[in-house]
Tab-separated table of C-alpha atoms in Angstrom:
chain	number	residue	atom	x	y	z
A	231	UNK	CA	63.117	96.705	97.864
A	232	UNK	CA	62.957	92.973	97.165
A	233	UNK	CA	61.428	92.296	100.191
A	234	UNK	CA	58.962	95.147	100.117
A	235	UNK	CA	57.780	93.563	96.475
A	236	UNK	CA	57.421	90.333	97.966
A	237	UNK	CA	55.137	91.591	100.839
A	238	UNK	CA	53.168	93.300	97.879
A	239	UNK	CA	52.726	89.760	96.034
A	240	UNK	CA	55.445	90.190	93.649
A	241	UNK	CA	57.890	87.045	92.961
A	242	UNK	CA	61.259	88.452	92.751
A	243	UNK	CA	64.067	86.841	90.613
A	244	UNK	CA	67.844	87.684	91.152
A	245	UNK	CA	70.101	86.051	88.939
A	246	UNK	CA	74.175	85.449	89.560
A	247	UNK	CA	74.561	86.146	85.943
A	248	UNK	CA	78.278	85.890	84.133
A	249	UNK	CA	80.527	88.557	85.762
A	250	UNK	CA	79.033	88.235	89.152
A	251	UNK	CA	81.298	86.916	92.285
A	252	UNK	CA	81.010	83.769	93.873
A	253	UNK	CA	82.153	81.409	91.002
A	254	UNK	CA	85.868	82.307	90.591
A	255	UNK	CA	87.816	84.765	88.427
A	256	UNK	CA	87.047	83.028	85.299
A	257	UNK	CA	83.109	83.832	85.607
A	258	UNK	CA	84.119	87.250	86.445
A	259	UNK	CA	86.361	87.976	83.392
A	260	UNK	CA	84.069	86.363	80.851
A	261	UNK	CA	81.691	89.191	81.198
A	262	UNK	CA	84.778	91.828	80.177
A	263	UNK	CA	84.007	92.822	76.427
A	264	UNK	CA	80.515	90.851	76.608
A	265	UNK	CA	78.750	93.157	78.596
A	266	UNK	CA	74.918	93.376	77.041
A	267	UNK	CA	75.415	90.095	75.926
A	268	UNK	CA	76.445	87.204	78.543
A	269	UNK	CA	74.636	89.251	81.472
A	270	UNK	CA	71.728	90.031	79.722
A	271	UNK	CA	71.185	86.458	77.953
A	272	UNK	CA	71.753	84.802	81.701
A	273	UNK	CA	68.933	86.863	82.833
A	274	UNK	CA	66.869	86.249	80.062
A	275	UNK	CA	67.734	82.526	80.450
A	276	UNK	CA	66.340	82.361	83.803
A	277	UNK	CA	63.032	84.708	83.078
A	278	UNK	CA	62.169	82.330	80.305
A	279	UNK	CA	62.756	79.237	82.381
A	280	UNK	CA	60.196	80.587	85.228
A	281	UNK	CA	57.870	81.358	82.118
A	282	UNK	CA	58.305	77.946	80.716
A	283	UNK	CA	57.731	76.230	83.803
A	284	UNK	CA	54.303	78.513	84.609
A	285	UNK	CA	56.052	79.571	87.626
A	286	UNK	CA	55.104	83.332	86.844
A	287	UNK	CA	52.417	85.137	84.629
A	288	UNK	CA	54.026	85.765	81.555
A	289	UNK	CA	51.551	89.098	81.125
A	290	UNK	CA	52.948	90.504	84.228
A	291	UNK	CA	56.865	90.580	83.719
A	292	UNK	CA	58.789	93.538	84.955
A	293	UNK	CA	62.334	94.499	85.731
A	294	UNK	CA	64.217	96.768	87.686
A	295	UNK	CA	68.003	97.436	88.508
A	296	UNK	CA	70.430	100.218	89.574
A	297	UNK	CA	73.943	101.158	87.957
A	298	UNK	CA	74.853	98.099	86.089
A	299	UNK	CA	71.583	96.481	86.792
A	300	UNK	CA	70.222	99.488	85.229
A	301	UNK	CA	72.205	98.669	82.310
A	302	UNK	CA	70.979	95.153	82.133
A	303	UNK	CA	67.303	96.186	82.837
A	304	UNK	CA	67.440	98.723	79.914
A	305	UNK	CA	69.221	96.064	77.376
A	306	UNK	CA	66.420	93.285	78.457
A	307	UNK	CA	63.541	95.871	77.498
A	308	UNK	CA	65.206	96.584	74.160
A	309	UNK	CA	66.468	92.768	73.368
A	310	UNK	CA	63.397	91.298	74.576
A	311	UNK	CA	60.501	93.940	73.895
A	312	UNK	CA	57.513	91.451	73.911
A	313	UNK	CA	58.516	89.995	77.465
A	314	UNK	CA	58.901	92.810	79.774
A	315	UNK	CA	55.661	95.166	80.534
A	316	UNK	CA	57.366	97.695	82.606
A	317	UNK	CA	60.715	98.893	83.541
A	318	UNK	CA	62.374	100.792	86.309
A	319	UNK	CA	66.407	102.050	86.233
A	320	UNK	CA	68.119	103.278	89.074
A	321	UNK	CA	71.149	105.769	87.914
A	322	UNK	CA	71.570	103.348	84.752
A	323	UNK	CA	74.245	103.104	82.430
A	324	UNK	CA	72.992	103.738	79.239
A	325	UNK	CA	75.931	105.125	77.190
A	326	UNK	CA	79.386	103.665	77.843
A	327	UNK	CA	80.976	105.974	75.521
A	328	UNK	CA	79.516	109.378	76.642
A	329	UNK	CA	79.657	108.183	80.254
A	330	UNK	CA	83.674	108.073	79.973
A	331	UNK	CA	84.527	111.613	80.173
A	332	UNK	CA	81.900	112.399	83.290
A	333	UNK	CA	82.249	109.298	85.469
A	334	UNK	CA	84.753	109.342	88.529
A	335	UNK	CA	85.886	105.844	87.032
A	336	UNK	CA	86.584	106.352	83.602
A	337	UNK	CA	88.654	103.199	83.382
A	338	UNK	CA	85.314	101.216	84.108
A	339	UNK	CA	83.898	102.309	80.722
A	340	UNK	CA	87.265	100.513	79.095
A	341	UNK	CA	87.141	97.412	81.019
A	342	UNK	CA	83.359	97.316	80.386
A	343	UNK	CA	84.035	97.309	76.725
A	344	UNK	CA	86.959	94.446	76.953
A	345	UNK	CA	89.999	97.127	76.719
A	346	UNK	CA	92.489	96.800	79.467
A	347	UNK	CA	95.208	99.591	78.519
A	348	UNK	CA	93.040	102.843	79.906
A	349	UNK	CA	95.589	105.697	81.041
A	350	UNK	CA	94.602	108.935	81.966
A	351	UNK	CA	96.613	110.454	79.256
A	352	UNK	CA	95.205	108.735	76.555
A	353	UNK	CA	92.624	110.010	73.873
A	354	UNK	CA	90.023	107.284	73.076
A	355	UNK	CA	90.099	105.945	69.526
A	356	UNK	CA	87.160	105.547	67.279
A	357	UNK	CA	87.137	101.973	67.600
A	358	UNK	CA	87.436	102.230	71.342
A	359	UNK	CA	84.307	104.559	71.443
A	360	UNK	CA	82.468	102.452	68.622
A	361	UNK	CA	82.951	99.420	70.850
A	362	UNK	CA	81.608	101.068	74.032
A	363	UNK	CA	78.338	102.476	71.973
A	364	UNK	CA	77.660	99.264	70.425
A	365	UNK	CA	77.545	97.822	73.692
A	366	UNK	CA	75.299	100.437	75.079
A	367	UNK	CA	71.508	99.980	75.729
A	368	UNK	CA	71.009	103.436	74.339
A	369	UNK	CA	71.464	101.979	70.492
A	370	UNK	CA	68.286	99.532	71.379
A	371	UNK	CA	65.871	102.679	72.123
A	372	UNK	CA	64.286	101.938	68.457
A	373	UNK	CA	63.173	98.451	70.047
A	374	UNK	CA	62.030	99.702	73.503
A	375	UNK	CA	58.226	99.617	74.108
A	376	UNK	CA	58.089	98.901	77.906
A	377	UNK	CA	57.022	101.935	79.770
A	378	UNK	CA	59.902	102.801	81.459
A	379	UNK	CA	60.726	104.765	84.895
A	380	UNK	CA	63.978	106.284	85.634
A	381	UNK	CA	65.502	107.448	88.891
A	382	UNK	CA	68.733	109.755	89.287
A	383	UNK	CA	70.789	111.133	92.044
A	384	UNK	CA	71.473	114.628	91.269
A	385	UNK	CA	74.984	114.326	92.784
A	386	UNK	CA	76.163	111.078	91.259
A	387	UNK	CA	79.705	111.112	90.259
A	388	UNK	CA	79.668	107.537	89.434
A	389	UNK	CA	77.138	107.205	86.460
A	390	UNK	CA	76.450	110.589	85.834
A	391	UNK	CA	72.556	111.646	85.603
A	392	UNK	CA	72.994	112.640	82.024
A	393	UNK	CA	73.294	108.857	81.335
A	394	UNK	CA	69.583	108.475	82.487
A	395	UNK	CA	68.675	111.523	80.638
A	396	UNK	CA	69.890	110.432	77.404
A	397	UNK	CA	67.626	107.360	77.673
A	398	UNK	CA	64.476	109.494	78.869
A	399	UNK	CA	65.004	111.799	75.828
A	400	UNK	CA	65.488	108.699	73.497
A	401	UNK	CA	62.220	107.131	74.911
A	402	UNK	CA	60.219	110.454	74.903
A	403	UNK	CA	61.087	110.931	71.099
A	404	UNK	CA	59.619	107.623	70.237
A	405	UNK	CA	56.661	107.803	72.175
A	406	UNK	CA	57.177	105.467	74.967
A	407	UNK	CA	55.763	106.241	78.153
A	408	UNK	CA	58.494	107.327	80.458
A	409	UNK	CA	58.985	109.327	83.602
A	410	UNK	CA	62.053	110.630	85.152
A	411	UNK	CA	62.773	111.274	88.808
A	412	UNK	CA	66.034	113.330	89.724
A	413	UNK	CA	66.473	113.687	93.748
A	414	UNK	CA	68.545	116.539	94.950
A	415	UNK	CA	71.348	115.651	97.516
A	416	UNK	CA	71.560	112.064	96.679
A	417	UNK	CA	74.291	110.294	94.849
A	418	UNK	CA	74.795	106.870	93.347
A	419	UNK	CA	73.414	104.974	96.030
A	420	UNK	CA	70.133	107.104	96.327
A	421	UNK	CA	70.477	106.080	100.050
A	422	UNK	CA	68.696	109.014	101.792
A	423	UNK	CA	65.523	107.457	103.758
A	424	UNK	CA	63.193	109.745	102.197
A	425	UNK	CA	64.657	109.340	98.878
A	426	UNK	CA	64.536	105.084	99.167
A	427	UNK	CA	61.264	105.334	100.361
A	428	UNK	CA	59.781	107.481	97.572
A	429	UNK	CA	61.470	105.494	94.982
A	430	UNK	CA	60.129	102.211	96.274
A	431	UNK	CA	56.456	103.853	96.514
A	432	UNK	CA	56.809	105.391	92.997
A	433	UNK	CA	58.260	101.820	91.747
A	434	UNK	CA	55.128	100.017	92.889
A	435	UNK	CA	52.623	102.465	91.528
A	436	UNK	CA	54.515	102.451	87.845
A	437	UNK	CA	54.452	98.610	87.924
A	438	UNK	CA	50.570	98.458	89.119
A	439	UNK	CA	50.054	101.193	86.654
A	440	UNK	CA	51.341	99.523	83.636
A	441	UNK	CA	50.475	95.932	84.675
A	442	UNK	CA	46.697	96.914	84.905
A	443	UNK	CA	46.216	95.272	87.985
A	444	UNK	CA	44.506	95.670	91.116
A	445	UNK	CA	45.466	92.295	92.721
A	446	UNK	CA	49.186	92.763	93.182
């Protein structure tokens, strides 16, 4: 998708934020319990630097991401509503607490919130669920203003489609322009050829529409 955007004239920024691989265990483990903060702030720092340098047009900043990247994109939209003019989220994690009971990796919700004591036998405590919710972008819905496109795989077991629908409903209730696409017979990667092509085309149309520009 990035190569396609570059061909269309976009500048594409990828950030190796804290929690990513490549710089040792300390960098990876530093994110646990700090999701929605360290990853988001690292992304925003890089965007702000490009705007400061004049490398990009600050009136045409958009963001997109999938899975945890969708989590980060939604957080960026809520934490920095004056920066992003349009957003696209693929199978995004929007509510870590509600994802716990529907995902095929429920332990991920615990680790994301900084807990390492997950067991299939345990019942989550109010404190644990509260931390998961607090770290989730759904809590920022009141601050989100960027038109948001949400793309879901109907058969996703990793991040259940309800995650994206939660954000969709929250934004619709707040009159934020939003559009939801659900692709049958597609799971978390959204990797079937026709699906991949349609998602790319729809994302380009969504960004161009809300950037109100014909020269991209």
